[in-house]
């Protein structure tokens, strides 16, 4: 029988020996490049559309509410199905889910470019968000099951996290350029990029490999290990329904408080479905979500931390964009260039953050990230009507650095000490938290801005005729990111007291060859990990 490397590839005899580390290193880097490509695509896709919305609204004659739902539909699909997407990766196969939903992402992104009505765009964006909800947790779980636990996996996750934010930051610039050519290119460009990723993924992501019977020459390729008892359809339906209703309730706050009875009823229905989901999972022979995972402290704290951090980050970025464009009159292109500095995490996440995590542990680095974020947002509270870019720069660079310090280590914490067969679930829980965090952050700053405006209508333009009044409303809205970041500091301190451990080096056998090379995990190590 031919031995296999840590990614499930069967090694040819000629590749075993002195060249093994080089070959494994090349494969590991190539695999990571493909997976990071998808998270870059997702971040850039969101940012490009945000820049292009004014042009889309003008060209298609969309109302303000319809234009807002073009953005919100993606969040609704993403947040509503991420938990189900993460578990589907575990149960139905990570490679299968990744490739299938990357294809769906590609198709519906392209269809968005051909839209001639607002409802077409909303449907296309909703399905694209659903595709991302299945694709992203699958990509994350492929990383956590393909790279050895320890420095190799940590660095891979940090690169993955940095690429995500980098995609968003660069997407603002790319979106500004493409919108000049025509807003349709904001949809067509991701199609081209996704097609390249899909072609590479088919080749690089290994098919699942079953354990061979004694005496068999090769390990046969097989689908993900089936689970007895079938798929938990009632649990899946309850989970998807609950997440959709809760996401709809949160997103509805962005569009004003006029329909608050409907919003309250939607959230109440969502909470009732959550209770029903818990009851279903307790009785299910093979539950969709093993409720015991919520007793893993790092998983819960990482999820809450991600919700607070992304809520603060996205809320601040939303207010900042309104301040620059609505109050200061900057163009979308000028705004995009100004925000590029926040993408410094693309450089810091794979270089500085791994060193800090290895030396101090992810819990301390997460705390440092939240402290930096709180400082950055607080520095912007006294923003004036005539602030120069130099006055804004300290906040922007600190916010980008905070992202590099906090987000990647949160990914590590979310998947630390989680059994391999639940890595997709852990990733899905984290991505659900990040999407709800982003929606809550934007909704909260929008609501506070509306209440602080003279009109009090909850809209982003509620006080456009009074610059000083608008500035006061912006300052009030900026308190939301500060409060969320301070709450994140409290959660991080609890994690530090709860035993956030310093990252331990991988076994010596993992240190040879590429940084990302991982020796095949022994049966005893797997058993020990599963027992934790």
XYZ file of C-alpha atoms in Angstrom:
532
model
C 0.000 0.000 0.000
C 1.336 3.458 -0.890
C 1.678 5.796 2.095
C -0.292 9.022 2.157
C 0.670 12.539 3.121
C -1.345 14.644 5.556
C -3.690 15.838 2.817
C -4.806 12.377 1.747
C -2.703 12.230 -1.431
C -1.144 8.876 -2.270
C 2.605 9.354 -2.608
C 4.460 7.843 -5.492
C 7.555 5.884 -4.411
C 9.852 8.345 -6.200
C 8.524 11.214 -4.090
C 9.189 9.543 -0.765
C 12.465 10.379 0.895
C 14.614 13.493 0.628
C 12.134 15.337 -1.579
C 9.132 14.596 0.604
C 9.232 17.839 2.595
C 9.496 19.957 -0.536
C 6.582 18.220 -2.260
C 4.377 18.412 0.829
C 5.287 22.052 1.332
C 4.327 22.948 -2.239
C 0.995 21.141 -1.921
C 0.247 22.761 1.411
C 0.918 26.249 0.102
C -1.094 25.624 -3.063
C -4.050 24.313 -1.052
C -3.934 27.296 1.283
C -3.760 29.661 -1.685
C -6.967 28.186 -3.128
C -8.828 28.315 0.180
C -7.676 31.870 0.864
C -8.816 32.764 -2.639
C -12.403 31.960 -1.681
C -12.387 34.087 1.479
C -10.727 36.910 -0.490
C -13.454 36.554 -3.105
C -16.164 36.740 -0.465
C -14.733 39.868 1.166
C -14.096 41.619 -2.149
C -17.580 40.727 -3.403
C -19.236 42.480 -0.452
C -17.008 45.565 -0.697
C -17.354 45.976 -4.456
C -21.134 45.906 -4.260
C -21.144 48.464 -1.444
C -19.201 50.882 -3.664
C -21.382 50.190 -6.705
C -24.814 50.565 -5.054
C -25.255 54.274 -5.908
C -24.619 53.548 -9.599
C -26.917 50.504 -9.555
C -29.675 52.495 -7.886
C -29.383 55.290 -10.444
C -29.212 53.009 -13.485
C -32.105 50.725 -12.500
C -34.184 53.418 -10.808
C -34.337 51.582 -7.482
C -36.026 53.012 -4.421
C -33.989 53.564 -1.263
C -35.563 50.520 0.394
C -34.901 48.232 -2.577
C -31.288 49.396 -2.836
C -30.793 48.700 0.880
C -32.219 45.180 0.520
C -29.780 44.437 -2.320
C -27.073 44.683 0.344
C -29.094 43.072 3.132
C -30.192 40.055 1.076
C -26.632 38.729 1.039
C -26.312 39.086 4.808
C -29.683 37.405 5.282
C -28.681 34.377 3.192
C -25.223 34.162 4.744
C -26.277 34.479 8.377
C -29.341 32.301 7.908
C -27.537 29.237 6.574
C -23.974 29.357 7.930
C -24.682 27.027 10.865
C -26.316 24.505 8.550
C -23.500 24.968 6.038
C -20.825 24.206 8.595
C -22.511 21.003 9.742
C -23.231 19.919 6.167
C -19.492 20.065 5.506
C -18.909 17.567 8.332
C -21.726 15.218 7.371
C -21.862 15.408 3.576
C -18.210 15.984 2.765
C -16.094 19.143 2.946
C -14.736 18.881 -0.583
C -18.169 18.213 -2.034
C -19.761 21.156 -0.221
C -16.902 23.485 -1.082
C -16.887 22.728 -4.812
C -20.674 22.627 -5.166
C -21.378 25.915 -3.470
C -18.408 27.676 -5.056
C -20.077 26.782 -8.351
C -23.408 28.189 -7.123
C -21.625 31.367 -5.994
C -20.115 31.704 -9.466
C -23.423 31.226 -11.313
C -25.551 33.610 -9.252
C -22.888 36.296 -9.115
C -22.941 36.268 -12.901
C -26.742 36.376 -12.993
C -26.657 39.509 -10.836
C -24.791 41.295 -13.609
C -27.661 40.642 -16.017
C -30.362 41.935 -13.650
C -32.741 44.555 -14.991
C -35.030 44.800 -11.954
C -34.418 45.251 -8.257
C -36.023 41.937 -7.294
C -33.618 40.096 -9.619
C -30.653 41.585 -7.794
C -32.151 40.766 -4.403
C -32.716 37.114 -5.354
C -29.228 36.823 -6.857
C -27.616 38.318 -3.765
C -29.633 36.130 -1.393
C -28.594 32.924 -3.176
C -24.993 34.150 -3.378
C -25.087 34.669 0.400
C -26.447 31.144 0.904
C -23.629 29.802 -1.265
C -21.054 31.658 0.851
C -22.712 30.224 3.978
C -21.898 26.689 2.806
C -18.610 27.470 1.060
C -16.783 29.424 3.779
C -17.189 26.961 6.713
C -16.196 24.136 4.352
C -13.015 26.010 3.407
C -12.218 26.719 7.040
C -12.767 23.098 8.087
C -10.545 21.884 5.224
C -7.777 24.015 6.733
C -8.311 22.776 10.289
C -8.337 19.126 9.170
C -5.484 19.396 6.643
C -2.872 21.191 8.751
C -1.450 19.733 11.938
C -2.748 21.258 15.167
C -0.199 23.727 16.473
C 1.920 26.360 14.678
C 1.135 24.994 11.194
C -2.641 25.210 11.618
C -2.416 28.495 13.511
C -0.432 30.171 10.774
C -2.762 28.825 8.092
C -5.785 30.232 9.955
C -4.056 33.577 10.454
C -3.283 33.834 6.747
C -6.899 32.867 6.018
C -8.192 35.589 8.359
C -5.850 38.247 6.971
C -6.887 37.428 3.431
C -10.536 37.924 4.343
C -10.039 41.486 5.536
C -7.635 42.157 2.691
C -10.310 41.132 0.223
C -12.712 43.636 1.734
C -10.182 46.482 1.773
C -8.924 45.898 -1.762
C -12.487 45.237 -2.907
C -13.335 48.865 -2.119
C -10.648 50.057 -4.539
C -11.397 47.417 -7.170
C -15.098 48.178 -6.912
C -14.443 51.867 -7.526
C -12.465 51.057 -10.669
C -14.943 48.521 -12.018
C -17.919 50.789 -11.378
C -16.325 53.320 -13.704
C -16.485 50.667 -16.449
C -20.055 49.721 -15.543
C -21.644 48.371 -12.364
C -22.227 45.003 -14.073
C -18.488 44.302 -13.807
C -18.825 44.227 -10.028
C -20.756 40.978 -10.614
C -18.811 39.656 -13.599
C -15.313 40.048 -12.074
C -16.039 37.600 -9.205
C -17.235 35.078 -11.819
C -13.829 35.090 -13.516
C -11.982 34.829 -10.214
C -14.280 32.081 -8.913
C -13.806 30.077 -12.108
C -10.029 30.102 -11.634
C -10.392 29.054 -7.985
C -12.836 26.287 -8.881
C -10.522 24.843 -11.534
C -7.605 24.836 -9.091
C -9.708 23.453 -6.225
C -10.852 20.432 -8.245
C -7.217 19.473 -8.662
C -5.747 20.476 -5.305
C -8.374 19.541 -2.714
C -8.003 15.810 -2.177
C -10.994 13.522 -2.389
C -11.893 11.775 0.903
C -9.856 8.628 1.434
C -11.198 5.625 3.302
C -9.047 3.472 5.530
C -7.992 0.393 3.501
C -8.677 -3.123 4.599
C -5.620 -5.160 5.630
C -3.859 -6.401 2.519
C -5.433 -3.844 0.206
C -2.950 -2.129 -2.082
C -4.586 1.297 -2.233
C -6.957 3.299 -0.109
C -10.121 3.688 -2.139
C -11.574 7.117 -2.618
C -14.900 7.358 -0.849
C -17.402 9.996 0.147
C -17.598 11.394 3.633
C -18.227 8.750 6.255
C -21.968 8.201 6.529
C -23.574 8.486 9.884
C -26.113 6.026 11.111
C -29.552 7.435 11.759
C -29.719 9.591 8.656
C -29.618 13.345 8.305
C -31.391 15.360 10.998
C -33.929 17.058 8.706
C -36.178 18.477 11.481
C -33.132 19.974 13.194
C -31.837 21.378 9.911
C -35.206 22.977 9.126
C -35.521 24.469 12.623
C -31.944 25.804 12.550
C -32.290 27.377 9.112
C -35.693 28.881 9.983
C -34.462 30.303 13.277
C -31.341 31.843 11.766
C -33.294 33.323 8.851
C -35.907 34.901 11.124
C -33.331 36.290 13.549
C -31.173 37.613 10.707
C -34.234 39.231 9.110
C -35.121 40.880 12.401
C -31.642 42.295 12.868
C -31.284 43.457 9.268
C -34.736 45.091 9.372
C -33.446 47.547 11.963
C -31.172 49.019 9.299
C -34.213 50.147 7.336
C -35.823 52.184 10.084
C -38.182 51.589 12.991
C -41.462 52.149 11.172
C -42.156 48.414 10.962
C -40.985 47.610 14.474
C -44.031 45.411 15.309
C -43.158 43.123 12.384
C -39.512 43.142 13.412
C -40.387 42.241 17.009
C -42.697 39.455 15.864
C -39.993 38.086 13.552
C -37.364 38.026 16.303
C -39.839 36.392 18.719
C -40.635 33.694 16.162
C -36.918 33.160 15.620
C -36.309 32.697 19.346
C -39.185 30.212 19.550
C -37.617 28.227 16.725
C -34.289 28.273 18.586
C -36.067 26.717 21.582
C -37.671 24.152 19.283
C -34.275 23.391 17.731
C -32.745 22.707 21.146
C -35.615 20.343 21.968
C -35.207 18.517 18.652
C -31.455 18.109 19.109
C -31.862 16.732 22.633
C -34.161 13.986 21.380
C -32.461 13.233 18.055
C -30.537 9.961 17.835
C -28.007 11.648 15.545
C -28.360 15.399 16.160
C -27.384 17.978 13.578
C -25.583 19.897 16.314
C -24.189 18.124 19.343
C -25.247 20.530 22.084
C -22.250 19.508 24.158
C -20.019 21.605 21.888
C -21.419 24.676 23.634
C -19.795 23.441 26.829
C -16.416 23.981 25.170
C -15.488 27.336 26.647
C -13.199 28.460 23.845
C -15.881 27.829 21.204
C -18.476 29.950 23.005
C -16.064 32.747 23.932
C -14.630 32.846 20.422
C -18.111 33.105 18.931
C -19.144 35.903 21.279
C -15.816 37.633 20.738
C -16.177 37.414 16.958
C -19.717 38.819 17.165
C -18.552 41.799 19.214
C -15.392 42.432 17.207
C -17.033 42.276 13.780
C -19.974 44.287 15.062
C -17.652 47.059 16.221
C -15.451 46.917 13.101
C -18.268 46.920 10.536
C -20.309 49.461 12.489
C -17.351 51.842 12.626
C -16.560 51.382 8.948
C -20.198 52.066 8.052
C -20.304 55.295 10.077
C -16.923 56.364 8.723
C -18.081 55.846 5.138
C -21.210 57.942 5.749
C -19.144 60.649 7.417
C -16.716 60.891 4.503
C -19.275 60.678 1.703
C -22.438 62.258 3.107
C -20.965 64.941 5.354
C -17.580 65.665 3.787
C -18.611 65.073 0.174
C -15.814 62.640 -0.678
C -16.331 60.459 -3.722
C -16.562 56.667 -3.443
C -13.120 56.476 -5.046
C -11.568 58.881 -2.495
C -13.253 57.005 0.355
C -11.956 53.655 -0.891
C -8.384 54.965 -1.093
C -8.662 56.444 2.397
C -9.762 53.114 3.866
C -7.035 51.050 2.206
C -4.749 51.570 5.195
C -7.164 49.474 7.264
C -6.050 46.558 5.099
C -2.663 46.528 6.829
C -3.766 43.269 8.440
C -3.021 41.545 5.116
C 0.653 42.005 5.960
C 0.451 41.780 9.752
C -1.792 38.708 10.081
C 0.629 36.205 8.474
C 3.824 37.829 9.797
C 3.452 39.508 13.193
C 0.412 37.714 14.602
C 1.850 34.143 14.398
C 4.896 35.277 16.377
C 2.709 36.826 19.059
C 0.390 33.805 19.240
C 3.295 31.380 19.552
C 4.868 33.454 22.313
C 1.873 34.707 24.302
C -1.026 32.454 23.303
C -4.142 33.363 21.348
C -6.116 34.583 24.388
C -3.656 37.385 25.174
C -3.367 38.399 21.533
C -7.172 38.572 21.214
C -7.265 40.810 24.303
C -4.625 43.073 22.774
C -6.689 43.284 19.596
C -9.811 44.371 21.471
C -7.849 46.947 23.492
C -6.423 48.411 20.287
C -9.877 48.448 18.678
C -11.454 50.240 21.647
C -8.640 52.800 21.584
C -8.968 53.325 17.844
C -12.719 53.949 17.915
C -12.490 56.164 20.997
C -9.914 58.360 19.236
C -12.494 59.084 16.532
C -15.265 60.180 18.929
C -14.354 63.916 18.817
C -14.359 63.915 14.983
C -14.805 67.376 13.529
C -16.253 68.833 10.360
C -12.842 69.686 8.957
C -10.651 66.828 10.184
C -7.709 66.137 7.910
C -6.762 62.655 6.785
C -3.728 62.887 9.082
C -6.095 63.294 12.033
C -8.013 60.175 10.965
C -4.942 58.082 10.210
C -4.169 56.901 13.794
C -7.669 55.420 14.100
C -7.477 53.737 10.692
C -4.076 52.122 11.248
C -4.959 51.023 14.780
C -8.270 49.532 13.602
C -6.494 47.533 10.878
C -3.842 46.341 13.339
C -6.539 45.355 15.823
C -8.189 43.227 13.135
C -4.886 41.451 12.493
C -4.432 40.739 16.196
C -7.973 39.642 17.055
C -9.706 37.970 14.128
C -7.180 35.258 13.258
C -6.660 34.183 16.887
C -10.451 34.058 17.262
C -10.482 31.497 14.440
C -7.843 29.500 16.297
C -9.802 29.656 19.565
C -13.026 28.596 17.838
C -11.504 25.391 16.477
C -9.069 24.612 19.298
C -9.677 21.263 21.031
C -12.603 20.451 18.709
C -12.745 16.914 17.288
C -12.014 16.581 13.581
C -15.536 15.416 12.751
C -16.944 18.654 14.227
C -14.534 21.151 12.678
C -17.140 22.207 10.112
C -19.660 22.797 12.894
C -17.131 24.890 14.835
C -16.394 26.932 11.726
C -20.098 27.350 11.018
C -20.756 28.588 14.549
C -17.971 31.145 14.244
C -19.070 32.369 10.819
C -22.652 32.634 12.070
C -21.405 34.812 14.925
C -19.395 37.032 12.584
C -22.328 37.563 10.226
C -24.726 38.349 13.048
C -22.087 40.623 14.560
C -21.698 42.575 11.323
C -25.478 42.887 10.949
C -25.945 43.935 14.580
C -23.121 46.499 14.380
C -24.481 48.161 11.243
C -28.070 48.038 12.490
C -27.121 49.501 15.871
C -25.166 52.445 14.467
C -27.963 53.109 11.966
C -30.581 53.107 14.729
C -28.507 55.370 17.008
C -27.795 57.748 14.141
C -31.500 57.922 13.328
C -32.491 58.569 16.934
C -29.813 61.242 17.306
C -30.786 62.997 14.075
C -33.289 65.819 14.158
C -35.674 63.798 11.951
C -35.364 60.694 14.170
C -36.536 58.552 11.299
C -33.734 56.052 11.466
C -32.495 56.734 7.962
C -28.928 57.444 6.963
C -29.922 60.824 5.573
C -32.274 61.920 8.307
C -30.503 65.249 8.993
C -28.839 66.082 5.694
C -29.884 69.767 5.825
C -28.097 70.433 9.129
C -24.363 69.586 8.960
C -23.755 70.263 12.644
C -26.731 68.129 13.605
C -25.483 65.357 11.337
C -22.027 65.556 12.911
C -23.533 65.186 16.384
C -25.499 62.168 15.127
C -22.326 60.625 13.731
C -20.583 61.106 17.067
C -23.487 59.436 18.849
C -23.377 56.494 16.431
C -19.619 56.153 16.985
C -20.265 55.243 20.621
C -21.678 51.899 19.444
C -18.316 50.498 18.167
C -16.627 51.756 21.335
C -19.150 49.982 23.569
C -18.922 46.739 21.559
C -15.110 46.801 21.690
C -15.139 47.402 25.470
C -17.531 44.463 25.906
C -15.069 42.438 23.829
C -12.324 43.370 26.276
C -14.465 42.005 29.121
C -15.112 38.735 27.249
C -11.405 38.436 26.410
C -10.424 38.906 30.058
C -12.857 36.121 30.977
C -11.192 33.922 28.375
C -7.785 34.720 29.811
C -8.924 33.707 33.278
C -10.662 30.682 31.770
C -7.389 29.179 30.670
C -6.673 30.543 27.198
C -3.519 28.595 26.619
C -0.297 29.514 24.938
C 0.024 27.827 21.577
C 2.178 24.740 21.906
C 4.683 23.765 19.256
C 3.742 20.896 17.021
C 5.544 17.596 17.329
C 9.134 17.639 16.100
C 8.174 15.483 13.178
C 5.993 18.358 11.955
C 8.813 20.896 11.957
C 10.717 19.597 8.980
C 10.069 20.851 5.479
C 7.607 23.653 4.841
C 6.045 25.592 7.678
C 2.698 24.244 6.580
C 3.865 20.623 6.192
C 2.134 18.228 8.574
C 3.086 14.647 9.196
C 0.309 12.080 9.122
C -1.457 12.067 12.490
C -1.161 8.844 14.410
C -4.200 6.915 15.622
C -3.289 7.549 19.240
C -3.082 11.319 18.671
C -6.475 11.294 16.973
C -7.976 9.372 19.847
C -6.496 11.810 22.344
C -7.851 14.790 20.442
C -11.313 13.256 20.143
C -11.343 12.496 23.859
C -10.797 16.132 24.822
